[in-house]
mmCIF file with all atom_site columns, C-alpha atoms in Angstrom:
data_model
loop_
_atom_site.group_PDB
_atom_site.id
_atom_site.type_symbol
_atom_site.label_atom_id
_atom_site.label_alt_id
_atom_site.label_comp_id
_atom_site.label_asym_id
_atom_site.label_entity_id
_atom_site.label_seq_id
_atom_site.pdbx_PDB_ins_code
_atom_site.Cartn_x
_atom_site.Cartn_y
_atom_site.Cartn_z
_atom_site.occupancy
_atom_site.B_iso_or_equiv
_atom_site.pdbx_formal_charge
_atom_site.auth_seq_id
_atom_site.auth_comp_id
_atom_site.auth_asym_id
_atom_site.auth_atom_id
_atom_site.pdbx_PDB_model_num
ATOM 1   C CA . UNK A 1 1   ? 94.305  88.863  18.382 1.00 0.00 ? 1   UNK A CA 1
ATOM 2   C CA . UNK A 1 2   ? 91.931  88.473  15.235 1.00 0.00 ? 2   UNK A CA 1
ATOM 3   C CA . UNK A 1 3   ? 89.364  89.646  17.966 1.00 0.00 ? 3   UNK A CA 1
ATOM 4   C CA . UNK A 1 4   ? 86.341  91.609  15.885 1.00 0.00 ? 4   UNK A CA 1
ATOM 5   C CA . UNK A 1 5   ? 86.063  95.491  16.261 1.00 0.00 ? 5   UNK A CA 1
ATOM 6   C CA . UNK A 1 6   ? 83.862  95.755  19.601 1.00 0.00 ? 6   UNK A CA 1
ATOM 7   C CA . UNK A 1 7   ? 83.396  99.874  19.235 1.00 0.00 ? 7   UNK A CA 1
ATOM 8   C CA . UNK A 1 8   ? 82.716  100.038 15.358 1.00 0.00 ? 8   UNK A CA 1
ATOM 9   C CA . UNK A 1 9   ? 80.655  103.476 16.272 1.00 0.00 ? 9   UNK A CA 1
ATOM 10  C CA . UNK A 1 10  ? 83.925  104.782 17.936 1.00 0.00 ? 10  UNK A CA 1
ATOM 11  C CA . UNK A 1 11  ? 86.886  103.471 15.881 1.00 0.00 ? 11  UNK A CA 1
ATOM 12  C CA . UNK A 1 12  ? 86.991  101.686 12.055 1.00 0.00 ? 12  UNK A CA 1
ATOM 13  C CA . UNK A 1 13  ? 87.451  98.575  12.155 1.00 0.00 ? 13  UNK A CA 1
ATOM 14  C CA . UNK A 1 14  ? 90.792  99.079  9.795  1.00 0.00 ? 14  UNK A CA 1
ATOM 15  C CA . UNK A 1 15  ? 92.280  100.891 12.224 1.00 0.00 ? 15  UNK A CA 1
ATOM 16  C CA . UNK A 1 16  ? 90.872  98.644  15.254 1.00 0.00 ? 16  UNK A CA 1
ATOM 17  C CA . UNK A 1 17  ? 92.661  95.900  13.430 1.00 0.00 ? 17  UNK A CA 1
ATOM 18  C CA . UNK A 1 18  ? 95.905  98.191  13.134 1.00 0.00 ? 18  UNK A CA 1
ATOM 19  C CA . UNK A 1 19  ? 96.303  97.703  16.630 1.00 0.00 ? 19  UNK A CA 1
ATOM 20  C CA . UNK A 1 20  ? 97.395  94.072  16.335 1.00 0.00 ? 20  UNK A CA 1
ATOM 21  C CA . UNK A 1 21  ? 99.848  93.212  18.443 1.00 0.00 ? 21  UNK A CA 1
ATOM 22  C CA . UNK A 1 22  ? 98.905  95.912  20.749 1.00 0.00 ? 22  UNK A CA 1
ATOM 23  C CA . UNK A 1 23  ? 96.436  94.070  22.889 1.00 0.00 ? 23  UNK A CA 1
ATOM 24  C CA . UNK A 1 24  ? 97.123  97.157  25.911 1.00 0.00 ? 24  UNK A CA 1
ATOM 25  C CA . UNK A 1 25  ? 95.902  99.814  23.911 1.00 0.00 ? 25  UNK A CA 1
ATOM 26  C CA . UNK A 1 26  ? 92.589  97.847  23.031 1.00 0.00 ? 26  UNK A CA 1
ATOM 27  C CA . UNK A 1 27  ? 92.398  96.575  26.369 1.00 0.00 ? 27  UNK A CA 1
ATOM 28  C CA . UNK A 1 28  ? 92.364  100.445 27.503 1.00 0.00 ? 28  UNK A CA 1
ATOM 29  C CA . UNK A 1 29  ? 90.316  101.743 25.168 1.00 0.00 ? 29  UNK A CA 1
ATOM 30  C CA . UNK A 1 30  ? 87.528  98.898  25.372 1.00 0.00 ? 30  UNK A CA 1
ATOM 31  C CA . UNK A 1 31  ? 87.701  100.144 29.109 1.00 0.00 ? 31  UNK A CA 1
ATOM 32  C CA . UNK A 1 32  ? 87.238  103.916 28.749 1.00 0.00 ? 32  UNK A CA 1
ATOM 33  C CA . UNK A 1 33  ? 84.518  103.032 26.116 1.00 0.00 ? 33  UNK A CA 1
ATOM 34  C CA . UNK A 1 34  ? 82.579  101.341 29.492 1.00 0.00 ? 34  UNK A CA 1
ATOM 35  C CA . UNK A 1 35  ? 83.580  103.774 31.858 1.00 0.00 ? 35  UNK A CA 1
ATOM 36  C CA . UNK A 1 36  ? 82.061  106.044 29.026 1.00 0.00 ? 36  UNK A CA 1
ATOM 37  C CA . UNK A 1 37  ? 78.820  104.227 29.348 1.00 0.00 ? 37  UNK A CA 1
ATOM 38  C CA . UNK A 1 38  ? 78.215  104.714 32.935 1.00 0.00 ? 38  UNK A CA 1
ATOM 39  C CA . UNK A 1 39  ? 75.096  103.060 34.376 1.00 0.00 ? 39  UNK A CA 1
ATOM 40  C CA . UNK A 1 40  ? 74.446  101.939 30.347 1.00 0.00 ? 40  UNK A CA 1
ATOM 41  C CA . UNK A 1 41  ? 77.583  99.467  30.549 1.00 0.00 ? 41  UNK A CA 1
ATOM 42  C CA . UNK A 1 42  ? 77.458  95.714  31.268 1.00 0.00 ? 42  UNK A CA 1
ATOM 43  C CA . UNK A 1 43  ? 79.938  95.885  33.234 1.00 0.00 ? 43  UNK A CA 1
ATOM 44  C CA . UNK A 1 44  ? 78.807  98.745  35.294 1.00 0.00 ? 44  UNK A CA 1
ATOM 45  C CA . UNK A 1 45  ? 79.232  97.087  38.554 1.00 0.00 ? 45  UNK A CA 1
ATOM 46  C CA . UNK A 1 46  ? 82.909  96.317  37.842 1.00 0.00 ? 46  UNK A CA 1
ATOM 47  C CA . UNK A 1 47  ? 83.812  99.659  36.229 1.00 0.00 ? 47  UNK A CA 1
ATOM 48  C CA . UNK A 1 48  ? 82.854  100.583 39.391 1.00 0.00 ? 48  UNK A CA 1
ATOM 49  C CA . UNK A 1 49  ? 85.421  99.446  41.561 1.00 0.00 ? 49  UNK A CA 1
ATOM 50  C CA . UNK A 1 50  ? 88.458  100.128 39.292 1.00 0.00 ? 50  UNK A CA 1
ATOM 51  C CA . UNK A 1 51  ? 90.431  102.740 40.837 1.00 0.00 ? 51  UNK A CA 1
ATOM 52  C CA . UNK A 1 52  ? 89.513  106.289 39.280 1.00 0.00 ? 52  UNK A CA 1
ATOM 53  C CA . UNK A 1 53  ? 93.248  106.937 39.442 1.00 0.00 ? 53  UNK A CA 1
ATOM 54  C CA . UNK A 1 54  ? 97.116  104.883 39.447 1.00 0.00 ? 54  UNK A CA 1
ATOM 55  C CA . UNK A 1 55  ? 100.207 105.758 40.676 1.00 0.00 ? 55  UNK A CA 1
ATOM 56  C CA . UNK A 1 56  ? 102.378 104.109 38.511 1.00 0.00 ? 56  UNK A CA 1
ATOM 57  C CA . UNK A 1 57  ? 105.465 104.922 36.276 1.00 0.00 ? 57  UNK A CA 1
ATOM 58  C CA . UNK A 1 58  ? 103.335 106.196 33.639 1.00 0.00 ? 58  UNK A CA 1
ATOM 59  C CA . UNK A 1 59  ? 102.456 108.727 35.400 1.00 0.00 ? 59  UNK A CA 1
ATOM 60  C CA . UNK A 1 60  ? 105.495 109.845 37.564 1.00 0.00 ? 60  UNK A CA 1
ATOM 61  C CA . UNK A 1 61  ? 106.530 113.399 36.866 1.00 0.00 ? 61  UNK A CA 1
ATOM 62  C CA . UNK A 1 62  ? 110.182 113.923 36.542 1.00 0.00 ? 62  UNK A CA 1
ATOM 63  C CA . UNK A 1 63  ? 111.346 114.453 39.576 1.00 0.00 ? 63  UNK A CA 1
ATOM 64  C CA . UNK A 1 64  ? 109.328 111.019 40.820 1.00 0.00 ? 64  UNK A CA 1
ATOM 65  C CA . UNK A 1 65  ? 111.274 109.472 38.038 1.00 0.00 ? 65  UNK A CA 1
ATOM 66  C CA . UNK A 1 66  ? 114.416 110.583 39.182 1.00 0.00 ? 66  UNK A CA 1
ATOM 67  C CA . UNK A 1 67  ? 113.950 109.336 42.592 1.00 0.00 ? 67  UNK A CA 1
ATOM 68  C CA . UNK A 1 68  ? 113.775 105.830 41.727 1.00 0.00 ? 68  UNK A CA 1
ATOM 69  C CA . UNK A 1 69  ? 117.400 105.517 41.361 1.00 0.00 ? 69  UNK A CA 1
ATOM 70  C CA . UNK A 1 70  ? 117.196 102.786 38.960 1.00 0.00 ? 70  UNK A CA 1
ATOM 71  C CA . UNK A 1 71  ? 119.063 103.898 35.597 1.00 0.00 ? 71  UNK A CA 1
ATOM 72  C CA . UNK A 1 72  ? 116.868 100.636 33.726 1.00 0.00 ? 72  UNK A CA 1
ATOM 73  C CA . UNK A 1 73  ? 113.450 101.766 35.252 1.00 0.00 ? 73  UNK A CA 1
ATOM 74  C CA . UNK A 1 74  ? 114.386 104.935 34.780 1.00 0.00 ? 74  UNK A CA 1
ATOM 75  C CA . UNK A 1 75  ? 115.060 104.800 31.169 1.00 0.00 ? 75  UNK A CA 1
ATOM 76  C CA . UNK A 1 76  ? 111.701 102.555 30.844 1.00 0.00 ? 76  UNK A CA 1
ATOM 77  C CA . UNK A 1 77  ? 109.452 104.675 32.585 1.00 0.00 ? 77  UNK A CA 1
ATOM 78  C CA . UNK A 1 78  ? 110.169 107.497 30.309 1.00 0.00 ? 78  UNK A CA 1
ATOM 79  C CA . UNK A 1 79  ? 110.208 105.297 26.833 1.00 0.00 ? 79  UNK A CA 1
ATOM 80  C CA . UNK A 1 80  ? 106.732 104.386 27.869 1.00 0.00 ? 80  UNK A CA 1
ATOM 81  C CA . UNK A 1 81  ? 105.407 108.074 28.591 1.00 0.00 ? 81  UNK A CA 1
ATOM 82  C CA . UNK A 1 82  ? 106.803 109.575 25.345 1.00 0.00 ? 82  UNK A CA 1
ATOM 83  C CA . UNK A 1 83  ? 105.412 106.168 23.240 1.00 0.00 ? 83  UNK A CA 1
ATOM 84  C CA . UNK A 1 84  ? 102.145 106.468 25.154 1.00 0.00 ? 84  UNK A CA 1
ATOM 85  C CA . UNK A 1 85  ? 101.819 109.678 24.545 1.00 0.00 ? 85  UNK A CA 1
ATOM 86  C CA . UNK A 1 86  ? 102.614 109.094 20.886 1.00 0.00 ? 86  UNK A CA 1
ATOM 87  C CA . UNK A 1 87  ? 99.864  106.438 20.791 1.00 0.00 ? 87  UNK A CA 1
ATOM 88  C CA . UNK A 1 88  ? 97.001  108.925 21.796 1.00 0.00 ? 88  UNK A CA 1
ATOM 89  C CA . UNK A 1 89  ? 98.531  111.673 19.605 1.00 0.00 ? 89  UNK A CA 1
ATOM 90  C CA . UNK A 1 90  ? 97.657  109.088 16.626 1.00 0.00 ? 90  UNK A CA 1
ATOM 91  C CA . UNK A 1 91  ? 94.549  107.949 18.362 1.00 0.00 ? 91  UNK A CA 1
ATOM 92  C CA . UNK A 1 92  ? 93.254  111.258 18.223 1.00 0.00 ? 92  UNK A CA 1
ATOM 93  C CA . UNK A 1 93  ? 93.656  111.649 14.575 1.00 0.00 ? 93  UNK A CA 1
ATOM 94  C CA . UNK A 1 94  ? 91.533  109.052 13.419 1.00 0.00 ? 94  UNK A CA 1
ATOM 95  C CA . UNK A 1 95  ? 88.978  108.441 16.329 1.00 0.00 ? 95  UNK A CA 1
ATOM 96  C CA . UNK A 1 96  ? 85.610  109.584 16.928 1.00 0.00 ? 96  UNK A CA 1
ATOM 97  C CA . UNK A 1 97  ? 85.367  111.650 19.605 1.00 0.00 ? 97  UNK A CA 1
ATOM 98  C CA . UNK A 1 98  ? 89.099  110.508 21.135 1.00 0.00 ? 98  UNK A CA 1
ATOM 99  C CA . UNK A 1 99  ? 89.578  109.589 24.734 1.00 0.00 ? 99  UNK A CA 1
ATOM 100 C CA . UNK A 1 100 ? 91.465  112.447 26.409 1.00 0.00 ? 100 UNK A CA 1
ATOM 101 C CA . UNK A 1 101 ? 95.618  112.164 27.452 1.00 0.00 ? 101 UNK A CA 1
ATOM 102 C CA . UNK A 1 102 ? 94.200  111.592 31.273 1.00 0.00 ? 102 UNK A CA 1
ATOM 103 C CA . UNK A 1 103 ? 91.450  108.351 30.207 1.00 0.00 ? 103 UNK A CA 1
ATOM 104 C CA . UNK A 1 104 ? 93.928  107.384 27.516 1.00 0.00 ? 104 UNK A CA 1
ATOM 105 C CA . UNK A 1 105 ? 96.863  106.443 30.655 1.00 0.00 ? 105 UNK A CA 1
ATOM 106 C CA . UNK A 1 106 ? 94.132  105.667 32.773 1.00 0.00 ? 106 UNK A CA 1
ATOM 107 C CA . UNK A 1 107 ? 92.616  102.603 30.390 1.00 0.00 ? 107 UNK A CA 1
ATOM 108 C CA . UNK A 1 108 ? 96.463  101.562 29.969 1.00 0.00 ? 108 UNK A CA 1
ATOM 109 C CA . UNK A 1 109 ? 97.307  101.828 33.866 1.00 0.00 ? 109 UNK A CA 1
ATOM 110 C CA . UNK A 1 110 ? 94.198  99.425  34.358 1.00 0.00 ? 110 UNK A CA 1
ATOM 111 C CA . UNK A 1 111 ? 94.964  96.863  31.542 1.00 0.00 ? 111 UNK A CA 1
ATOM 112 C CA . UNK A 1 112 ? 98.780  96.583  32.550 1.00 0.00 ? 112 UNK A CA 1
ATOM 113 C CA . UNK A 1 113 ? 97.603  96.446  36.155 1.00 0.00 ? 113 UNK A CA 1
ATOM 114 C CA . UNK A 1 114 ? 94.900  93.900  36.055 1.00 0.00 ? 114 UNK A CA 1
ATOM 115 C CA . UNK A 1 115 ? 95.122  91.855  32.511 1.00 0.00 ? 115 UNK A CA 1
ATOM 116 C CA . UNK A 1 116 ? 96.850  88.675  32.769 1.00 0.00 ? 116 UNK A CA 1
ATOM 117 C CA . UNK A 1 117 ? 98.030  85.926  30.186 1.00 0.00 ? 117 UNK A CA 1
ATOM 118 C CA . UNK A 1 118 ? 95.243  82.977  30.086 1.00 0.00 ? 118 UNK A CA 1
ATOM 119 C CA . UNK A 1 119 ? 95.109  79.746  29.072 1.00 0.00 ? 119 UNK A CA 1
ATOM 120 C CA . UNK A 1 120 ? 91.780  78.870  27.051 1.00 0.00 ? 120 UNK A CA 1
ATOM 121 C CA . UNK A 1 121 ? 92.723  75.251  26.776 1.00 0.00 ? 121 UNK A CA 1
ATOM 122 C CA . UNK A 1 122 ? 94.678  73.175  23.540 1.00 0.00 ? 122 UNK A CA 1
ATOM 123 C CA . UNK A 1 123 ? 91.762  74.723  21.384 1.00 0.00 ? 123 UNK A CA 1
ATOM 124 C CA . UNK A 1 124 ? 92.509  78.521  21.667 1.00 0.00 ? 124 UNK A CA 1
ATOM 125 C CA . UNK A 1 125 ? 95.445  79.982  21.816 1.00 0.00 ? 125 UNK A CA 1
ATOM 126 C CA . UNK A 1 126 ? 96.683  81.809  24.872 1.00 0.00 ? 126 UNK A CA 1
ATOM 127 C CA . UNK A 1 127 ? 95.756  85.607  25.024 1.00 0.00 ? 127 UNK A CA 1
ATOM 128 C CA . UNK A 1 128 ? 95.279  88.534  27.152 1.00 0.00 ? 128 UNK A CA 1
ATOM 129 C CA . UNK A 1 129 ? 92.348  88.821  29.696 1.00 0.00 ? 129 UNK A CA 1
ATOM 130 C CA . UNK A 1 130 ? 90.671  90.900  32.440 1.00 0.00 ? 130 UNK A CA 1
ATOM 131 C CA . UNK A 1 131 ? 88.946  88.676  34.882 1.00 0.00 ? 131 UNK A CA 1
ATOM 132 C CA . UNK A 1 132 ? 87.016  90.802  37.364 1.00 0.00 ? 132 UNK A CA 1
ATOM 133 C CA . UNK A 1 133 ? 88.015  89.844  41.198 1.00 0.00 ? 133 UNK A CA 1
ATOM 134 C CA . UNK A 1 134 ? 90.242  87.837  39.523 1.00 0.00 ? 134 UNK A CA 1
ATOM 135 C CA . UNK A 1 135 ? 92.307  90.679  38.973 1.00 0.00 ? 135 UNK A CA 1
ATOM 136 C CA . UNK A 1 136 ? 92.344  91.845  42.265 1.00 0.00 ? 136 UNK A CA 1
ATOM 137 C CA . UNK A 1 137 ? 93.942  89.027  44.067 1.00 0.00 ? 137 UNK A CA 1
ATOM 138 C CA . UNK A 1 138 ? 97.589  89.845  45.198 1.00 0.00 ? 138 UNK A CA 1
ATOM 139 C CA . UNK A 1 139 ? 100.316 88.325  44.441 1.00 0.00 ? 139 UNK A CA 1
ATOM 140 C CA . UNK A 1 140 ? 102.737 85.517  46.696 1.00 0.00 ? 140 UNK A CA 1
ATOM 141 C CA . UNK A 1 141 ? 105.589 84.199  44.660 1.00 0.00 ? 141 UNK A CA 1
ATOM 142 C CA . UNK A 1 142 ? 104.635 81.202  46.986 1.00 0.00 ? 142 UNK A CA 1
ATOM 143 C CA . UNK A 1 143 ? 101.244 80.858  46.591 1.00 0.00 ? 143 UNK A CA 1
ATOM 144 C CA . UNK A 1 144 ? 99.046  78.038  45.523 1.00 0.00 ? 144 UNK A CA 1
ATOM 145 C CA . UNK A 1 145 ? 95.732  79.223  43.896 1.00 0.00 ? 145 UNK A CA 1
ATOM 146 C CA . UNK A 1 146 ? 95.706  79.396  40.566 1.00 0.00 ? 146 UNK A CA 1
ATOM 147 C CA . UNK A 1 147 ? 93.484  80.304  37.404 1.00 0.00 ? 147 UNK A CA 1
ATOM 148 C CA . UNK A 1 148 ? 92.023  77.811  34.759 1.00 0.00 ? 148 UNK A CA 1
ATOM 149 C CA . UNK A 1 149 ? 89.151  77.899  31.963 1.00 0.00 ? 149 UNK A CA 1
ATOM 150 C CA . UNK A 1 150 ? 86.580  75.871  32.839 1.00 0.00 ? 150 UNK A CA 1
ATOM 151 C CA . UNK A 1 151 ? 85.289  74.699  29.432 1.00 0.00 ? 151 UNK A CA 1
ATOM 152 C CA . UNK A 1 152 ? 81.964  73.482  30.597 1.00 0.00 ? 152 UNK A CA 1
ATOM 153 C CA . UNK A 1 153 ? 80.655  76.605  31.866 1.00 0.00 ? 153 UNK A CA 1
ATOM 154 C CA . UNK A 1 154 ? 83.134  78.714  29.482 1.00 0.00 ? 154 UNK A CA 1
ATOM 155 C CA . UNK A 1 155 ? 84.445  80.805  33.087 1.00 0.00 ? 155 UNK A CA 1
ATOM 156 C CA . UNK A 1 156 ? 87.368  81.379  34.544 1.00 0.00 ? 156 UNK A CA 1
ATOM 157 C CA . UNK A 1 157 ? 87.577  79.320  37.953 1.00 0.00 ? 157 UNK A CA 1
ATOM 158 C CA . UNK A 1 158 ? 90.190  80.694  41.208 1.00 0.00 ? 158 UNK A CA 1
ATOM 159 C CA . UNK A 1 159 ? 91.381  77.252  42.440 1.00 0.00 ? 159 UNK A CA 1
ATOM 160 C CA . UNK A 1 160 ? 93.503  76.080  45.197 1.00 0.00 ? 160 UNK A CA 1
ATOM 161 C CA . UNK A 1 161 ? 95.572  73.250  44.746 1.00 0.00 ? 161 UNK A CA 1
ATOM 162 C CA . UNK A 1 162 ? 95.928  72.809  48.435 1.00 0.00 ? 162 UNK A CA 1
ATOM 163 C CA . UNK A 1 163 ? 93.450  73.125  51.188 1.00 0.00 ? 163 UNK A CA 1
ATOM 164 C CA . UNK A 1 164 ? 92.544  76.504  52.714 1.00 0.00 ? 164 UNK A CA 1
ATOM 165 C CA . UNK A 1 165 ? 91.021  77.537  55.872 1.00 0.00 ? 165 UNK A CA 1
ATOM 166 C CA . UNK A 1 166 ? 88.312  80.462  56.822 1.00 0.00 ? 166 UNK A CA 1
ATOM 167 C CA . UNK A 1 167 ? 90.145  83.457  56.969 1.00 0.00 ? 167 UNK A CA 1
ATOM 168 C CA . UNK A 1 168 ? 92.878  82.419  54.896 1.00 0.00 ? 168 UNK A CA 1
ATOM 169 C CA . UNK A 1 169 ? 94.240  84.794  52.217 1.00 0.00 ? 169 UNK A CA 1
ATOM 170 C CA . UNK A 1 170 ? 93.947  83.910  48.941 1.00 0.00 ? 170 UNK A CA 1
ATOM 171 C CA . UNK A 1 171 ? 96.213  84.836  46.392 1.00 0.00 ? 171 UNK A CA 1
ATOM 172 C CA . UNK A 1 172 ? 98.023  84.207  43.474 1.00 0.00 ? 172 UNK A CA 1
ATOM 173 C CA . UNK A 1 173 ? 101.575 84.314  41.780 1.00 0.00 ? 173 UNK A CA 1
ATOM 174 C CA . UNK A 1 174 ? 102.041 86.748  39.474 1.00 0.00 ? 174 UNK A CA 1
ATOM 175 C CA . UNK A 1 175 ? 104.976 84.772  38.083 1.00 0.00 ? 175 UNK A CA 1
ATOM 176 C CA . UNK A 1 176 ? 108.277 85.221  38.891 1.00 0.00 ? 176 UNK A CA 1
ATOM 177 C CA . UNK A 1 177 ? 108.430 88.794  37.754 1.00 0.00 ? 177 UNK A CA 1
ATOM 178 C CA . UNK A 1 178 ? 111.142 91.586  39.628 1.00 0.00 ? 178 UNK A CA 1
ATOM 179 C CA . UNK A 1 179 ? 109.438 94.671  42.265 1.00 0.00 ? 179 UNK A CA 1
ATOM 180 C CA . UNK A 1 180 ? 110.923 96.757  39.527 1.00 0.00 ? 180 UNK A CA 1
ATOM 181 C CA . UNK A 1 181 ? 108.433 95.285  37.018 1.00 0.00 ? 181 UNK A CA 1
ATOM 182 C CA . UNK A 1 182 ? 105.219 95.149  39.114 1.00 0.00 ? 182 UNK A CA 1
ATOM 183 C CA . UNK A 1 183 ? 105.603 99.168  39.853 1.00 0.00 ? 183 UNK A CA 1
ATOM 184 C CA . UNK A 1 184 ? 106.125 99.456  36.129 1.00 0.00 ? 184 UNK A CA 1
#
């Protein structure tokens, strides 16, 4: 939060900074703003390999959300499709050339896949992050590598506490987080 307006030619920056709080929605919409870009985008080469489409709750028809017999996911899965869809509603009335419905879920489907919480050190506080390959490590409630912020070279550094061999996989724990909420 208190991060500057990065797309002043797409959005104000009073209503960029009406988005406090709602770090997914900037998250997606820094994203479709690159994807936008094409070859023109710094980070072409990971735009790249983000999946063109998701399969997640968000966008489950009906009858997908009935199936997952879960009255709780249920219930969230649709909240989140009917505020989502909300969101962009707004979004298009006081954007620039809006992002459609279909990039709007996509940019959210790849920040609540592949942001994570990070730890800048006792300097910064704690905040929201995509870290390319990073974000593409699965997850092992019992594994060992782990993230940190490396302050000399200002990077994020994929560490393993304990030793690895060739051909190991490496991965990460998402935290201790239900199957209910990683489909979510």
């Amino acid at each position: 939060e208190g991060d500057k307006n990065p797309l002043p030619q797409w959005m104000s920056d009073d209503n960029w900074d009406d988005l406090k709080g709602f770090w997914n929605v900037k998250m997606a919409l820094r994203l479709i703003w690159e994807r936008r870009l094409g070859e023109k985008s710094r980070f072409r080469a990971y735009m790249r390999v983000l999946p063109e489409e998701y399969s997640t709750t968000l966008f489950f028809t009906a009858e997908e959300i009935d199936q997952l017999q879960c009255p709780q996911l249920m219930e969230c899965a649709l909240d989140d499709q009917k505020y989502f869809l909300w969101v962009w509603e707004r979004l298009v009335q006081i954007m620039e050339d809006p992002p459609s419905k279909e990039e709007f879920f996509w940019g959210l489907a790849c920040a609540g896949s592949r942001t994570f919480t990070a730890d800048f050190g006792p300097q910064e506080p704690n905040g929201e992050i995509m870290c390319p390959i990073a974000d593409m490590v699965n997850h092992n409630e019992r594994s060992a590598p782990a993230m940190r912020w490396c302050e000399d070279t200002q990077t994020f550094e994929l560490f393993s506490p304990i030793p690895l061999r060739k051909g190991d996989e490496v991965s990460i724990s998402y935290g201790n987080v239900s199957n209910a909420h990683l489909l979510h």
